[in-house]
Amino acid sequence: MNPSYASTGRPAEPKIERSLTLHLRGDWGSANLHRVCGWIAQELADRCGPHTRIATWNSRGFSDAVRAVGRGEVQVALATPTAFAAAALDGRGVYADEFFPELRALGVVPQRDRLVVAVHKDLGVTTFAELRQSKPALRLATSVHDGVNHVGLAAHELLTRAGVDVVGWGGELLEDERPFESLDHATEGRANAIVHEAIMLPAWQEIGRQFNFLEVEDDVLESLHDDFGWPAAVVDDEYFPGRAAFKSLDFSDFLVCTRADLAEDVAYAIAWVLGETRHIIEGQYRHLAPERSPITYPLDPVTMGRTTIPLHPGAARYYDALPTA
């Protein structure tokens, strides 16, 4: 029998006799990436030697996480959105000065998310064309544009390619690290425009009653895909109150990444944990509707193995062993 299979027809449960010391990178400390790291650490340690130690380092979850793995500072890191890491393989965008062809994926944790652009209804603007024509003074909330934060990076690229000049039009940028501060700026009246993600957060529903969401134009989306591999996606009808479906930038999924030199049995074990113990992480989000959850459950192991960077061979062994429908 293939050693990747158990008698149940599911991929075989890993058992690593030696004790491991592993370093993971999650998020700032209290968000979803750290929670995923805790899940991986718990289930992996249960299947390794008795003196296994797994530490989770604070991170920002963006290009810093990818660089930490690529440089060998940690063995595993989580980064979001998944598609943004592909540029690290061949040195595009923020990775032009340092790229990592040995970057590999262990899987993805699904999160259906979008980067969206919204302006206050008082501005009377419903499209980017109208925005360029009126050139209002925007007080725009978004994340810092420092080459690390993917939200700030994407907002800068999107607005620049769309012909929006916030400062040149007499406005100002309200830049923060996390979405919560940006959402507060919008809901409390300090910002009359916002570019951000985490659209499942409840504050977006309040914003949706006061703001118009702008569809990103096709030429902008195509240029972002051509230059960086960033995909477009649709925000569904009525996801925001009264707003029909519209196109924007995809900001989905948490990438679990490593390097090609991670031991194959460890890579297999982590992929197995992601796919076969998914009920543990799902249980932490089931009080939320799937479309409003930071992790889009139910998790599907086959989908979790579809990544924008090559799978580590050990992880691929797990996903290849999944039973076909």
mmCIF file of C-alpha atoms in Angstrom:
data_model
loop_
_atom_site.group_PDB
_atom_site.id
_atom_site.type_symbol
_atom_site.label_atom_id
_atom_site.label_comp_id
_atom_site.label_asym_id
_atom_site.label_seq_id
_atom_site.Cartn_x
_atom_site.Cartn_y
_atom_site.Cartn_z
ATOM 1 C CA MET A 1 0.000 0.000 0.000
ATOM 2 C CA ASN A 2 1.192 3.515 -0.751
ATOM 3 C CA PRO A 3 2.549 4.904 2.556
ATOM 4 C CA SER A 4 0.646 8.137 1.948
ATOM 5 C CA TYR A 5 -2.650 6.282 2.383
ATOM 6 C CA ALA A 6 -4.294 4.918 5.486
ATOM 7 C CA SER A 7 -6.695 1.987 5.511
ATOM 8 C CA THR A 8 -9.534 4.507 5.818
ATOM 9 C CA GLY A 9 -8.849 5.848 2.332
ATOM 10 C CA ARG A 10 -7.683 9.163 3.764
ATOM 11 C CA PRO A 11 -4.035 10.279 3.637
ATOM 12 C CA ALA A 12 -2.036 8.560 6.374
ATOM 13 C CA GLU A 13 -1.678 10.353 9.684
ATOM 14 C CA PRO A 14 1.915 11.504 10.187
ATOM 15 C CA LYS A 15 4.091 10.337 13.046
ATOM 16 C CA ILE A 16 7.507 11.980 13.425
ATOM 17 C CA GLU A 17 9.564 10.207 16.081
ATOM 18 C CA ARG A 18 12.175 12.925 16.500
ATOM 19 C CA SER A 19 11.551 16.097 18.473
ATOM 20 C CA LEU A 20 11.388 19.316 16.450
ATOM 21 C CA THR A 21 12.122 22.949 17.132
ATOM 22 C CA LEU A 22 10.190 25.103 14.689
ATOM 23 C CA HIS A 23 9.634 28.825 14.279
ATOM 24 C CA LEU A 24 6.431 30.173 12.741
ATOM 25 C CA ARG A 25 5.370 33.742 11.906
ATOM 26 C CA GLY A 26 1.766 34.810 12.286
ATOM 27 C CA ASP A 27 0.285 38.295 12.607
ATOM 28 C CA TRP A 28 0.469 41.160 15.102
ATOM 29 C CA GLY A 29 -0.631 38.786 17.828
ATOM 30 C CA SER A 30 -4.411 38.678 18.130
ATOM 31 C CA ALA A 31 -5.765 38.140 14.627
ATOM 32 C CA ASN A 32 -6.416 35.176 12.360
ATOM 33 C CA LEU A 33 -2.885 34.309 11.251
ATOM 34 C CA HIS A 34 -1.756 33.841 14.838
ATOM 35 C CA ARG A 35 -4.798 31.664 15.450
ATOM 36 C CA VAL A 36 -3.875 29.472 12.489
ATOM 37 C CA CYS A 37 -0.299 29.196 13.781
ATOM 38 C CA GLY A 38 -1.609 28.039 17.155
ATOM 39 C CA TRP A 39 -3.717 25.387 15.475
ATOM 40 C CA ILE A 40 -0.775 24.124 13.390
ATOM 41 C CA ALA A 41 1.545 24.111 16.412
ATOM 42 C CA GLN A 42 -0.855 22.153 18.590
ATOM 43 C CA GLU A 43 -1.693 19.456 16.072
ATOM 44 C CA LEU A 44 1.847 19.109 14.762
ATOM 45 C CA ALA A 45 3.361 18.828 18.247
ATOM 46 C CA ASP A 46 0.898 16.035 19.052
ATOM 47 C CA ARG A 47 2.437 14.007 16.228
ATOM 48 C CA CYS A 48 6.140 14.677 16.857
ATOM 49 C CA GLY A 49 8.706 13.696 19.466
ATOM 50 C CA PRO A 50 8.084 14.501 23.136
ATOM 51 C CA HIS A 51 10.454 17.462 23.321
ATOM 52 C CA THR A 52 9.038 19.311 20.327
ATOM 53 C CA ARG A 53 8.950 23.083 20.696
ATOM 54 C CA ILE A 54 7.091 25.357 18.290
ATOM 55 C CA ALA A 55 7.241 29.133 18.650
ATOM 56 C CA THR A 56 5.090 31.713 16.863
ATOM 57 C CA TRP A 57 6.731 35.057 16.206
ATOM 58 C CA ASN A 58 4.814 38.270 15.777
ATOM 59 C CA SER A 59 4.669 39.495 12.211
ATOM 60 C CA ARG A 60 2.697 41.759 9.933
ATOM 61 C CA GLY A 61 1.624 38.936 7.640
ATOM 62 C CA PHE A 62 2.696 40.647 4.427
ATOM 63 C CA SER A 63 5.983 40.799 2.500
ATOM 64 C CA ASP A 64 7.859 40.698 5.814
ATOM 65 C CA ALA A 65 6.560 37.177 6.392
ATOM 66 C CA VAL A 66 7.594 36.029 2.925
ATOM 67 C CA ARG A 67 11.064 37.527 3.385
ATOM 68 C CA ALA A 68 11.448 35.895 6.801
ATOM 69 C CA VAL A 69 10.853 32.473 5.280
ATOM 70 C CA GLY A 70 12.985 33.196 2.229
ATOM 71 C CA ARG A 71 15.904 34.295 4.403
ATOM 72 C CA GLY A 72 15.615 31.259 6.672
ATOM 73 C CA GLU A 73 14.683 33.267 9.764
ATOM 74 C CA VAL A 74 11.646 31.013 10.345
ATOM 75 C CA GLN A 75 10.600 27.692 8.861
ATOM 76 C CA VAL A 76 6.940 28.575 8.243
ATOM 77 C CA ALA A 77 5.058 31.853 7.858
ATOM 78 C CA LEU A 78 1.579 32.989 6.945
ATOM 79 C CA ALA A 79 1.014 35.811 4.474
ATOM 80 C CA THR A 80 -2.081 37.360 2.945
ATOM 81 C CA PRO A 81 -3.334 37.634 0.281
ATOM 82 C CA THR A 82 -1.966 34.465 -1.244
ATOM 83 C CA ALA A 83 -1.538 35.801 -4.788
ATOM 84 C CA PHE A 84 0.844 38.554 -3.687
ATOM 85 C CA ALA A 85 3.578 36.064 -2.748
ATOM 86 C CA ALA A 86 4.037 34.826 -6.320
ATOM 87 C CA ALA A 87 6.069 37.941 -7.171
ATOM 88 C CA ALA A 88 8.704 36.786 -4.668
ATOM 89 C CA LEU A 89 9.611 33.825 -6.878
ATOM 90 C CA ASP A 90 10.980 35.907 -9.753
ATOM 91 C CA GLY A 91 11.592 39.356 -8.285
ATOM 92 C CA ARG A 92 8.644 41.516 -9.311
ATOM 93 C CA GLY A 93 7.318 44.544 -7.465
ATOM 94 C CA VAL A 94 8.566 44.892 -3.889
ATOM 95 C CA TYR A 95 10.755 41.802 -4.368
ATOM 96 C CA ALA A 96 12.808 43.320 -7.202
ATOM 97 C CA ASP A 97 15.823 43.758 -4.922
ATOM 98 C CA GLU A 98 15.575 40.353 -3.218
ATOM 99 C CA PHE A 99 13.615 37.383 -4.443
ATOM 100 C CA PHE A 100 13.157 33.799 -3.334
ATOM 101 C CA PRO A 101 12.887 31.087 -6.002
ATOM 102 C CA GLU A 102 12.985 28.418 -3.262
ATOM 103 C CA LEU A 103 9.703 29.653 -1.746
ATOM 104 C CA ARG A 104 7.166 26.846 -1.465
ATOM 105 C CA ALA A 105 3.599 26.443 -0.233
ATOM 106 C CA LEU A 106 2.238 24.052 2.367
ATOM 107 C CA GLY A 107 -1.347 25.060 1.564
ATOM 108 C CA VAL A 108 -3.787 27.912 1.914
ATOM 109 C CA VAL A 109 -6.397 28.689 4.539
ATOM 110 C CA PRO A 110 -9.382 30.099 2.625
ATOM 111 C CA GLN A 111 -10.544 33.633 3.304
ATOM 112 C CA ARG A 112 -12.805 35.184 0.693
ATOM 113 C CA ASP A 113 -11.808 38.829 0.733
ATOM 114 C CA ARG A 114 -11.561 41.845 -1.548
ATOM 115 C CA LEU A 115 -9.753 45.183 -1.566
ATOM 116 C CA VAL A 116 -12.459 47.799 -2.115
ATOM 117 C CA VAL A 117 -12.609 51.536 -2.783
ATOM 118 C CA ALA A 118 -15.427 53.555 -1.232
ATOM 119 C CA VAL A 119 -16.183 57.295 -1.141
ATOM 120 C CA HIS A 120 -18.743 59.122 0.952
ATOM 121 C CA LYS A 121 -22.102 59.662 -0.729
ATOM 122 C CA ASP A 122 -21.864 63.389 -0.004
ATOM 123 C CA LEU A 123 -19.197 63.609 -2.720
ATOM 124 C CA GLY A 124 -21.732 62.564 -5.352
ATOM 125 C CA VAL A 125 -19.282 60.155 -6.993
ATOM 126 C CA THR A 126 -20.199 56.652 -8.145
ATOM 127 C CA THR A 127 -17.406 55.791 -10.630
ATOM 128 C CA PHE A 128 -13.687 56.368 -11.041
ATOM 129 C CA ALA A 129 -14.431 58.483 -14.121
ATOM 130 C CA GLU A 130 -16.576 60.806 -11.998
ATOM 131 C CA LEU A 131 -13.892 60.854 -9.331
ATOM 132 C CA ARG A 132 -11.233 61.949 -11.825
ATOM 133 C CA GLN A 133 -13.545 64.599 -13.232
ATOM 134 C CA SER A 134 -14.515 66.159 -9.899
ATOM 135 C CA LYS A 135 -11.100 65.794 -8.183
ATOM 136 C CA PRO A 136 -12.499 66.199 -4.658
ATOM 137 C CA ALA A 137 -10.312 66.772 -1.617
ATOM 138 C CA LEU A 138 -10.239 63.264 -0.195
ATOM 139 C CA ARG A 139 -9.420 62.316 3.351
ATOM 140 C CA LEU A 140 -8.580 58.755 2.431
ATOM 141 C CA ALA A 141 -8.078 56.027 5.020
ATOM 142 C CA THR A 142 -5.876 53.090 4.107
ATOM 143 C CA SER A 143 -2.784 51.262 5.336
ATOM 144 C CA VAL A 144 0.789 52.483 5.305
ATOM 145 C CA HIS A 145 2.612 52.363 1.977
ATOM 146 C CA ASP A 146 6.009 51.157 3.172
ATOM 147 C CA GLY A 147 6.796 48.251 0.870
ATOM 148 C CA VAL A 148 5.684 45.728 3.488
ATOM 149 C CA ASN A 149 1.973 46.226 4.118
ATOM 150 C CA HIS A 150 0.114 44.640 1.210
ATOM 151 C CA VAL A 151 -2.954 46.812 1.728
ATOM 152 C CA GLY A 152 -0.967 50.037 1.455
ATOM 153 C CA LEU A 153 0.945 48.638 -1.511
ATOM 154 C CA ALA A 154 -2.204 47.603 -3.360
ATOM 155 C CA ALA A 155 -4.035 50.844 -2.551
ATOM 156 C CA HIS A 156 -1.116 52.911 -3.888
ATOM 157 C CA GLU A 157 -0.822 50.894 -7.106
ATOM 158 C CA LEU A 158 -4.570 50.817 -7.719
ATOM 159 C CA LEU A 159 -5.133 54.536 -7.140
ATOM 160 C CA THR A 160 -2.085 55.567 -9.151
ATOM 161 C CA ARG A 161 -3.140 53.469 -12.142
ATOM 162 C CA ALA A 162 -6.703 54.766 -11.819
ATOM 163 C CA GLY A 163 -5.479 58.378 -12.050
ATOM 164 C CA VAL A 164 -6.356 59.340 -8.488
ATOM 165 C CA ASP A 165 -3.997 61.873 -6.871
ATOM 166 C CA VAL A 166 -5.158 62.306 -3.295
ATOM 167 C CA VAL A 167 -2.465 64.767 -2.193
ATOM 168 C CA GLY A 168 -2.358 66.570 -5.554
ATOM 169 C CA TRP A 169 -6.081 67.221 -5.323
ATOM 170 C CA GLY A 170 -5.643 68.884 -1.942
ATOM 171 C CA GLY A 171 -6.538 65.888 0.186
ATOM 172 C CA GLU A 172 -4.683 63.796 2.752
ATOM 173 C CA LEU A 173 -3.872 60.182 3.453
ATOM 174 C CA LEU A 174 -4.820 58.714 6.835
ATOM 175 C CA GLU A 175 -2.435 55.768 7.028
ATOM 176 C CA ASP A 176 -2.489 53.033 9.675
ATOM 177 C CA GLU A 177 -1.250 49.465 9.955
ATOM 178 C CA ARG A 178 -4.440 47.498 10.582
ATOM 179 C CA PRO A 179 -7.965 47.726 9.110
ATOM 180 C CA PHE A 180 -9.618 48.623 12.401
ATOM 181 C CA GLU A 181 -8.148 52.124 12.563
ATOM 182 C CA SER A 182 -9.033 52.808 8.922
ATOM 183 C CA LEU A 183 -12.597 51.642 9.455
ATOM 184 C CA ASP A 184 -12.857 53.870 12.525
ATOM 185 C CA HIS A 185 -11.733 56.868 10.450
ATOM 186 C CA ALA A 186 -14.573 56.186 7.999
ATOM 187 C CA THR A 187 -17.334 55.449 10.499
ATOM 188 C CA GLU A 188 -16.430 58.343 12.806
ATOM 189 C CA GLY A 189 -16.265 60.956 10.046
ATOM 190 C CA ARG A 190 -12.536 61.617 9.866
ATOM 191 C CA ALA A 191 -12.302 60.026 6.395
ATOM 192 C CA ASN A 192 -14.537 60.568 3.387
ATOM 193 C CA ALA A 193 -12.882 57.761 1.414
ATOM 194 C CA ILE A 194 -11.376 54.380 2.251
ATOM 195 C CA VAL A 195 -9.386 51.707 0.421
ATOM 196 C CA HIS A 196 -9.118 48.505 2.402
ATOM 197 C CA GLU A 197 -9.861 44.802 2.822
ATOM 198 C CA ALA A 198 -11.338 42.559 5.559
ATOM 199 C CA ILE A 199 -14.767 43.257 4.059
ATOM 200 C CA MET A 200 -16.395 40.681 6.327
ATOM 201 C CA LEU A 201 -15.906 42.937 9.376
ATOM 202 C CA PRO A 202 -19.219 44.355 10.691
ATOM 203 C CA ALA A 203 -18.041 47.977 10.359
ATOM 204 C CA TRP A 204 -18.217 47.650 6.583
ATOM 205 C CA GLN A 205 -21.983 47.278 6.785
ATOM 206 C CA GLU A 206 -22.248 50.659 8.503
ATOM 207 C CA ILE A 207 -19.900 52.165 5.923
ATOM 208 C CA GLY A 208 -22.003 50.618 3.176
ATOM 209 C CA ARG A 209 -24.980 52.776 4.113
ATOM 210 C CA GLN A 210 -22.982 56.010 3.905
ATOM 211 C CA PHE A 211 -20.446 55.323 1.151
ATOM 212 C CA ASN A 212 -20.506 54.471 -2.563
ATOM 213 C CA PHE A 213 -18.314 51.540 -3.617
ATOM 214 C CA LEU A 214 -16.466 52.146 -6.883
ATOM 215 C CA GLU A 215 -15.941 49.380 -9.405
ATOM 216 C CA VAL A 216 -12.286 49.155 -10.412
ATOM 217 C CA GLU A 217 -11.888 49.659 -14.139
ATOM 218 C CA ASP A 218 -10.858 46.746 -16.335
ATOM 219 C CA ASP A 219 -7.627 48.316 -17.590
ATOM 220 C CA VAL A 220 -6.452 48.890 -14.017
ATOM 221 C CA LEU A 221 -7.248 45.334 -12.978
ATOM 222 C CA GLU A 222 -5.564 43.947 -16.085
ATOM 223 C CA SER A 223 -2.388 45.969 -15.501
ATOM 224 C CA LEU A 224 -2.155 44.796 -11.878
ATOM 225 C CA HIS A 225 -2.506 41.211 -13.017
ATOM 226 C CA ASP A 226 -0.006 41.582 -15.847
ATOM 227 C CA ASP A 227 2.652 43.278 -13.705
ATOM 228 C CA PHE A 228 2.270 41.483 -10.373
ATOM 229 C CA GLY A 229 -0.072 38.523 -10.848
ATOM 230 C CA TRP A 230 -2.757 40.096 -8.665
ATOM 231 C CA PRO A 231 -6.174 38.699 -9.685
ATOM 232 C CA ALA A 232 -9.489 40.478 -9.979
ATOM 233 C CA ALA A 233 -12.684 39.262 -8.305
ATOM 234 C CA VAL A 234 -16.327 40.202 -7.865
ATOM 235 C CA VAL A 235 -18.060 41.485 -4.758
ATOM 236 C CA ASP A 236 -21.487 39.839 -4.762
ATOM 237 C CA ASP A 237 -24.857 41.538 -5.051
ATOM 238 C CA GLU A 238 -25.971 43.080 -1.750
ATOM 239 C CA TYR A 239 -22.774 42.165 0.070
ATOM 240 C CA PHE A 240 -22.860 45.840 0.952
ATOM 241 C CA PRO A 241 -26.324 47.327 1.537
ATOM 242 C CA GLY A 242 -27.989 48.299 -1.740
ATOM 243 C CA ARG A 243 -24.868 47.747 -3.851
ATOM 244 C CA ALA A 244 -25.055 45.580 -6.957
ATOM 245 C CA ALA A 245 -22.165 43.250 -7.762
ATOM 246 C CA PHE A 246 -18.942 44.962 -8.823
ATOM 247 C CA LYS A 247 -15.354 44.112 -9.743
ATOM 248 C CA SER A 248 -12.388 44.862 -7.550
ATOM 249 C CA LEU A 249 -9.034 43.396 -6.532
ATOM 250 C CA ASP A 250 -9.012 39.915 -5.043
ATOM 251 C CA PHE A 251 -7.497 39.846 -1.559
ATOM 252 C CA SER A 252 -8.232 36.252 -0.639
ATOM 253 C CA ASP A 253 -6.646 33.496 1.416
ATOM 254 C CA PHE A 254 -3.852 32.964 3.911
ATOM 255 C CA LEU A 255 -0.766 31.365 2.392
ATOM 256 C CA VAL A 256 1.152 28.908 4.572
ATOM 257 C CA CYS A 257 4.645 29.118 3.094
ATOM 258 C CA THR A 258 8.069 27.624 3.654
ATOM 259 C CA ARG A 259 11.258 26.910 1.707
ATOM 260 C CA ALA A 260 12.110 23.916 -0.435
ATOM 261 C CA ASP A 261 14.642 22.752 2.171
ATOM 262 C CA LEU A 262 12.054 22.057 4.874
ATOM 263 C CA ALA A 263 12.159 18.355 5.760
ATOM 264 C CA GLU A 264 9.693 16.460 3.612
ATOM 265 C CA ASP A 265 8.043 14.643 6.517
ATOM 266 C CA VAL A 266 7.447 17.965 8.307
ATOM 267 C CA ALA A 267 5.943 19.501 5.173
ATOM 268 C CA TYR A 268 3.650 16.494 4.772
ATOM 269 C CA ALA A 269 2.653 16.664 8.429
ATOM 270 C CA ILE A 270 1.721 20.361 8.278
ATOM 271 C CA ALA A 271 -0.312 19.855 5.104
ATOM 272 C CA TRP A 272 -2.031 16.891 6.777
ATOM 273 C CA VAL A 273 -2.857 19.047 9.801
ATOM 274 C CA LEU A 274 -4.370 21.718 7.542
ATOM 275 C CA GLY A 275 -6.567 19.264 5.690
ATOM 276 C CA GLU A 276 -7.382 16.562 8.229
ATOM 277 C CA THR A 277 -7.859 18.570 11.438
ATOM 278 C CA ARG A 278 -9.683 21.478 9.801
ATOM 279 C CA HIS A 279 -12.649 21.039 12.126
ATOM 280 C CA ILE A 280 -10.539 22.531 14.919
ATOM 281 C CA ILE A 281 -10.119 25.895 13.218
ATOM 282 C CA GLU A 282 -13.612 25.805 11.703
ATOM 283 C CA GLY A 283 -15.098 25.479 15.177
ATOM 284 C CA GLN A 284 -13.656 28.860 16.136
ATOM 285 C CA TYR A 285 -15.649 30.624 13.400
ATOM 286 C CA ARG A 286 -18.972 28.793 13.181
ATOM 287 C CA HIS A 287 -20.769 31.485 15.158
ATOM 288 C CA LEU A 288 -20.364 33.609 12.014
ATOM 289 C CA ALA A 289 -22.019 33.061 8.633
ATOM 290 C CA PRO A 290 -19.417 31.682 6.181
ATOM 291 C CA GLU A 291 -19.576 34.765 3.943
ATOM 292 C CA ARG A 292 -18.986 37.030 6.979
ATOM 293 C CA SER A 293 -16.269 34.918 8.541
ATOM 294 C CA PRO A 294 -12.527 35.741 8.486
ATOM 295 C CA ILE A 295 -12.002 32.105 7.535
ATOM 296 C CA THR A 296 -14.385 30.918 4.847
ATOM 297 C CA TYR A 297 -15.579 27.534 6.048
ATOM 298 C CA PRO A 298 -16.237 24.706 5.398
ATOM 299 C CA LEU A 299 -12.620 24.149 4.447
ATOM 300 C CA ASP A 300 -12.001 21.857 1.482
ATOM 301 C CA PRO A 301 -8.602 20.101 1.482
ATOM 302 C CA VAL A 302 -8.471 19.920 -2.312
ATOM 303 C CA THR A 303 -8.969 23.676 -2.594
ATOM 304 C CA MET A 304 -6.430 24.258 0.172
ATOM 305 C CA GLY A 305 -3.814 22.579 -2.026
ATOM 306 C CA ARG A 306 -4.313 24.985 -4.942
ATOM 307 C CA THR A 307 -1.684 27.646 -4.474
ATOM 308 C CA THR A 308 -0.124 30.476 -6.468
ATOM 309 C CA ILE A 309 3.398 29.234 -5.717
ATOM 310 C CA PRO A 310 4.672 25.650 -6.085
ATOM 311 C CA LEU A 311 3.776 23.187 -3.375
ATOM 312 C CA HIS A 312 6.564 21.727 -1.283
ATOM 313 C CA PRO A 313 6.975 18.079 -2.394
ATOM 314 C CA GLY A 314 6.024 16.856 1.079
ATOM 315 C CA ALA A 315 2.834 18.909 1.027
ATOM 316 C CA ALA A 316 2.103 17.801 -2.528
ATOM 317 C CA ARG A 317 2.287 14.196 -1.330
ATOM 318 C CA TYR A 318 -0.575 14.900 1.062
ATOM 319 C CA TYR A 319 -2.776 16.667 -1.483
ATOM 320 C CA ASP A 320 -2.050 14.016 -4.140
ATOM 321 C CA ALA A 321 -3.212 11.353 -1.694
ATOM 322 C CA LEU A 322 -6.646 12.905 -1.224
ATOM 323 C CA PRO A 323 -9.450 10.714 -2.538
ATOM 324 C CA THR A 324 -11.012 11.910 -5.754
ATOM 325 C CA ALA A 325 -14.724 12.620 -5.920
#
